[in-house]
PDB file of C-alpha atoms in Angstrom:
ATOM      1  CA  MET A   1     141.113 129.662 107.366  1.00 52.00           C
ATOM      2  CA  THR A   2     144.771 128.651 107.283  1.00 60.00           C
ATOM      3  CA  LEU A   3     146.571 125.555 106.572  1.00 63.00           C
ATOM      4  CA  GLU A   4     150.260 124.646 107.161  1.00 74.00           C
ATOM      5  CA  LEU A   5     152.042 121.879 107.347  1.00 72.00           C
ATOM      6  CA  ALA A   6     154.793 121.597 109.558  1.00 84.00           C
ATOM      7  CA  PRO A   7     157.288 118.302 109.318  1.00 91.00           C
ATOM      8  CA  PHE A   8     156.946 116.167 112.588  1.00 87.00           C
ATOM      9  CA  LEU A   9     160.370 114.276 113.924  1.00 91.00           C
ATOM     10  CA  PHE A  10     160.595 111.371 115.755  1.00 87.00           C
ATOM     11  CA  MET A  11     163.703 110.873 117.522  1.00 89.00           C
ATOM     12  CA  ASN A  12     164.620 107.304 119.737  1.00 85.00           C
ATOM     13  CA  GLY A  13     164.811 109.204 123.533  1.00 84.00           C
ATOM     14  CA  ARG A  14     167.753 111.216 121.400  1.00 87.00           C
ATOM     15  CA  GLY A  15     165.197 114.146 121.062  1.00 91.00           C
ATOM     16  CA  ASN A  16     166.878 117.116 122.881  1.00 91.00           C
ATOM     17  CA  GLU A  17     170.624 116.260 121.755  1.00 92.00           C
ATOM     18  CA  ALA A  18     168.518 116.579 118.070  1.00 94.00           C
ATOM     19  CA  ILE A  19     167.465 119.975 119.141  1.00 95.00           C
ATOM     20  CA  GLU A  20     170.711 121.161 120.193  1.00 95.00           C
ATOM     21  CA  PHE A  21     172.482 120.121 116.874  1.00 96.00           C
ATOM     22  CA  TYR A  22     170.103 121.685 115.273  1.00 96.00           C
ATOM     23  CA  LYS A  23     170.674 124.644 116.399  1.00 97.00           C
ATOM     24  CA  GLU A  24     173.801 124.745 115.439  1.00 96.00           C
ATOM     25  CA  ALA A  25     173.428 123.447 112.132  1.00 96.00           C
ATOM     26  CA  LEU A  26     170.708 125.013 110.916  1.00 96.00           C
ATOM     27  CA  ASN A  27     170.076 128.027 113.480  1.00 96.00           C
ATOM     28  CA  ALA A  28     167.253 127.026 114.695  1.00 97.00           C
ATOM     29  CA  GLU A  29     165.114 128.602 117.676  1.00 97.00           C
ATOM     30  CA  VAL A  30     163.437 126.871 120.169  1.00 97.00           C
ATOM     31  CA  ILE A  31     159.334 127.993 120.633  1.00 95.00           C
ATOM     32  CA  PHE A  32     158.328 125.370 122.671  1.00 92.00           C
ATOM     33  CA  LYS A  33     160.342 121.945 124.362  1.00 92.00           C
ATOM     34  CA  GLN A  34     158.382 119.998 127.148  1.00 88.00           C
ATOM     35  CA  ILE A  35     160.432 117.219 128.327  1.00 85.00           C
ATOM     36  CA  LYS A  36     159.369 114.335 130.632  1.00 77.00           C
ATOM     37  CA  ASP A  37     161.609 112.873 133.033  1.00 70.00           C
ATOM     38  CA  CYS A  38     162.711 109.012 133.400  1.00 66.00           C
ATOM     39  CA  SER A  39     165.615 109.058 135.943  1.00 61.00           C
ATOM     40  CA  ASN A  40     163.592 105.861 136.495  1.00 65.00           C
ATOM     41  CA  ASN A  41     164.154 104.160 132.938  1.00 62.00           C
ATOM     42  CA  ASP A  42     167.959 102.640 132.536  1.00 60.00           C
ATOM     43  CA  LYS A  43     168.110 103.390 128.757  1.00 60.00           C
ATOM     44  CA  ILE A  44     166.810 106.971 128.600  1.00 60.00           C
ATOM     45  CA  SER A  45     167.214 109.688 131.469  1.00 64.00           C
ATOM     46  CA  SER A  46     163.956 111.980 129.844  1.00 73.00           C
ATOM     47  CA  TYR A  47     162.713 112.413 126.473  1.00 82.00           C
ATOM     48  CA  ILE A  48     160.925 115.177 124.809  1.00 88.00           C
ATOM     49  CA  THR A  49     156.981 114.839 124.686  1.00 85.00           C
ATOM     50  CA  TYR A  50     156.405 117.895 122.691  1.00 87.00           C
ATOM     51  CA  SER A  51     158.638 120.302 121.092  1.00 92.00           C
ATOM     52  CA  ILE A  52     158.634 123.395 118.321  1.00 93.00           C
ATOM     53  CA  VAL A  53     161.504 124.041 116.512  1.00 96.00           C
ATOM     54  CA  LYS A  54     161.559 127.409 114.246  1.00 96.00           C
ATOM     55  CA  ILE A  55     164.275 126.804 111.362  1.00 96.00           C
ATOM     56  CA  GLY A  56     164.622 129.880 109.345  1.00 94.00           C
ATOM     57  CA  GLU A  57     160.574 130.581 108.202  1.00 92.00           C
ATOM     58  CA  THR A  58     159.503 126.913 108.746  1.00 93.00           C
ATOM     59  CA  ASN A  59     158.284 124.791 111.909  1.00 92.00           C
ATOM     60  CA  ILE A  60     159.087 122.137 112.770  1.00 93.00           C
ATOM     61  CA  ASN A  61     158.186 119.166 115.888  1.00 91.00           C
ATOM     62  CA  ILE A  62     160.188 116.819 117.472  1.00 91.00           C
ATOM     63  CA  SER A  63     159.242 114.341 120.013  1.00 88.00           C
ATOM     64  CA  ASP A  64     161.256 111.418 121.196  1.00 87.00           C
ATOM     65  CA  VAL A  65     158.854 107.974 120.507  1.00 82.00           C
ATOM     66  CA  PHE A  66     156.767 107.487 123.781  1.00 70.00           C
ATOM     67  CA  PRO A  67     158.231 104.299 125.705  1.00 68.00           C
ATOM     68  CA  GLY A  68     156.568 100.963 124.641  1.00 72.00           C
ATOM     69  CA  MET A  69     155.625 102.867 121.215  1.00 72.00           C
ATOM     70  CA  ASP A  70     157.971 101.173 117.582  1.00 78.00           C
ATOM     71  CA  TYR A  71     160.275 103.195 116.757  1.00 78.00           C
ATOM     72  CA  GLN A  72     161.325 102.715 112.737  1.00 76.00           C
ATOM     73  CA  GLU A  73     163.847 105.043 110.782  1.00 74.00           C
ATOM     74  CA  GLY A  74     162.813 105.090 107.206  1.00 69.00           C
ATOM     75  CA  ASN A  75     162.726 107.298 104.275  1.00 61.00           C
ATOM     76  CA  GLN A  76     159.215 108.182 104.138  1.00 59.00           C
ATOM     77  CA  VAL A  77     159.838 111.684 105.348  1.00 72.00           C
ATOM     78  CA  SER A  78     162.472 114.360 104.037  1.00 80.00           C
ATOM     79  CA  ILE A  79     163.326 118.124 104.593  1.00 90.00           C
ATOM     80  CA  CYS A  80     164.293 120.381 101.782  1.00 84.00           C
ATOM     81  CA  ILE A  81     166.164 123.123 102.816  1.00 91.00           C
ATOM     82  CA  ASN A  82     165.641 125.881  99.941  1.00 87.00           C
ATOM     83  CA  LEU A  83     168.789 128.546 100.332  1.00 89.00           C
ATOM     84  CA  ASP A  84     169.966 131.465  97.595  1.00 90.00           C
ATOM     85  CA  ASP A  85     173.193 131.455  98.994  1.00 91.00           C
ATOM     86  CA  ALA A  86     175.873 128.324  97.573  1.00 92.00           C
ATOM     87  CA  GLN A  87     178.292 128.968 100.634  1.00 93.00           C
ATOM     88  CA  GLU A  88     175.320 128.508 103.126  1.00 92.00           C
ATOM     89  CA  ALA A  89     174.623 125.313 101.655  1.00 93.00           C
ATOM     90  CA  LYS A  90     177.807 124.212 101.598  1.00 96.00           C
ATOM     91  CA  ARG A  91     178.278 125.168 105.549  1.00 95.00           C
ATOM     92  CA  ILE A  92     174.765 123.120 106.396  1.00 95.00           C
ATOM     93  CA  TYR A  93     175.775 119.982 104.599  1.00 97.00           C
ATOM     94  CA  GLU A  94     178.773 119.834 106.387  1.00 97.00           C
ATOM     95  CA  LYS A  95     177.222 120.111 109.642  1.00 96.00           C
ATOM     96  CA  LEU A  96     174.209 117.539 108.790  1.00 96.00           C
ATOM     97  CA  ILE A  97     177.095 114.824 107.803  1.00 96.00           C
ATOM     98  CA  GLU A  98     178.959 114.951 110.700  1.00 96.00           C
ATOM     99  CA  GLY A  99     178.301 111.359 111.932  1.00 96.00           C
ATOM    100  CA  GLY A 100     175.750 110.879 108.987  1.00 96.00           C
ATOM    101  CA  GLU A 101     175.507 109.071 106.001  1.00 94.00           C
ATOM    102  CA  VAL A 102     175.934 111.102 102.078  1.00 96.00           C
ATOM    103  CA  MET A 103     173.555 109.881  99.682  1.00 91.00           C
ATOM    104  CA  SER A 104     174.222 112.489  97.362  1.00 91.00           C
ATOM    105  CA  GLU A 105     177.382 114.673  97.576  1.00 96.00           C
ATOM    106  CA  LEU A 106     176.402 118.244  97.632  1.00 97.00           C
ATOM    107  CA  LYS A 107     177.541 119.392  93.929  1.00 95.00           C
ATOM    108  CA  LYS A 108     176.583 121.384  90.748  1.00 93.00           C
ATOM    109  CA  THR A 109     173.473 119.855  89.030  1.00 88.00           C
ATOM    110  CA  HIS A 110     171.585 121.108  85.734  1.00 85.00           C
ATOM    111  CA  PHE A 111     168.752 122.583  88.560  1.00 83.00           C
ATOM    112  CA  SER A 112     170.548 123.622  90.900  1.00 88.00           C
ATOM    113  CA  PRO A 113     173.961 125.213  92.107  1.00 92.00           C
ATOM    114  CA  ALA A 114     174.609 123.157  94.582  1.00 94.00           C
ATOM    115  CA  HIS A 115     172.310 120.271  95.649  1.00 91.00           C
ATOM    116  CA  ALA A 116     172.703 117.404  97.855  1.00 94.00           C
ATOM    117  CA  LEU A 117     170.673 114.501  99.856  1.00 90.00           C
ATOM    118  CA  ILE A 118     171.994 113.352 103.333  1.00 93.00           C
ATOM    119  CA  LYS A 119     170.488 111.410 105.924  1.00 92.00           C
ATOM    120  CA  ASP A 120     171.419 112.926 109.049  1.00 94.00           C
ATOM    121  CA  LYS A 121     172.879 111.218 112.985  1.00 95.00           C
ATOM    122  CA  PHE A 122     169.590 111.106 113.906  1.00 92.00           C
ATOM    123  CA  GLY A 123     168.040 109.175 110.144  1.00 89.00           C
ATOM    124  CA  ILE A 124     166.533 112.239 109.180  1.00 90.00           C
ATOM    125  CA  ILE A 125     166.826 112.720 105.277  1.00 88.00           C
ATOM    126  CA  PHE A 126     167.419 116.202 104.123  1.00 92.00           C
ATOM    127  CA  GLN A 127     167.925 117.601 100.364  1.00 88.00           C
ATOM    128  CA  ILE A 128     170.010 120.746 100.264  1.00 92.00           C
ATOM    129  CA  TYR A 129     168.323 122.553  97.220  1.00 89.00           C
ATOM    130  CA  THR A 130     170.177 126.169  96.199  1.00 89.00           C
ATOM    131  CA  THR A 131     168.476 127.875  93.460  1.00 84.00           C
ATOM    132  CA  ILE A 132     169.537 129.297  90.577  1.00 75.00           C
ATOM    133  CA  LYS A 133     170.270 133.118  90.617  1.00 68.00           C
TER     134      LYS A 133
END
């Protein structure tokens, strides 16, 4: 039996924008993306019904909240980015804070040479954790 856990991110009509942002910020690769045309909706022209995005060795799922469903930004899910390179941690940090919110600055701690906690412009909370060599 194989069991795999993958983060699932719901966006509020900005799923495609989020995917493009993560491609640039995290070198994400789109494995699968299904889009529904919403040209008759004045709020959004299309939404992501389901996607799989590979970041490093991890697949995450991204979907827009379907019309009629409630969308709530929250902190019940965060994604921890584990790295062994402080320079790459800094690059990712600087990209993810664009339009986002710094919850804890990227800094050296007793458990990591480069650690940060941020909320990106889509409301997703990321922890950046760099391992001690």
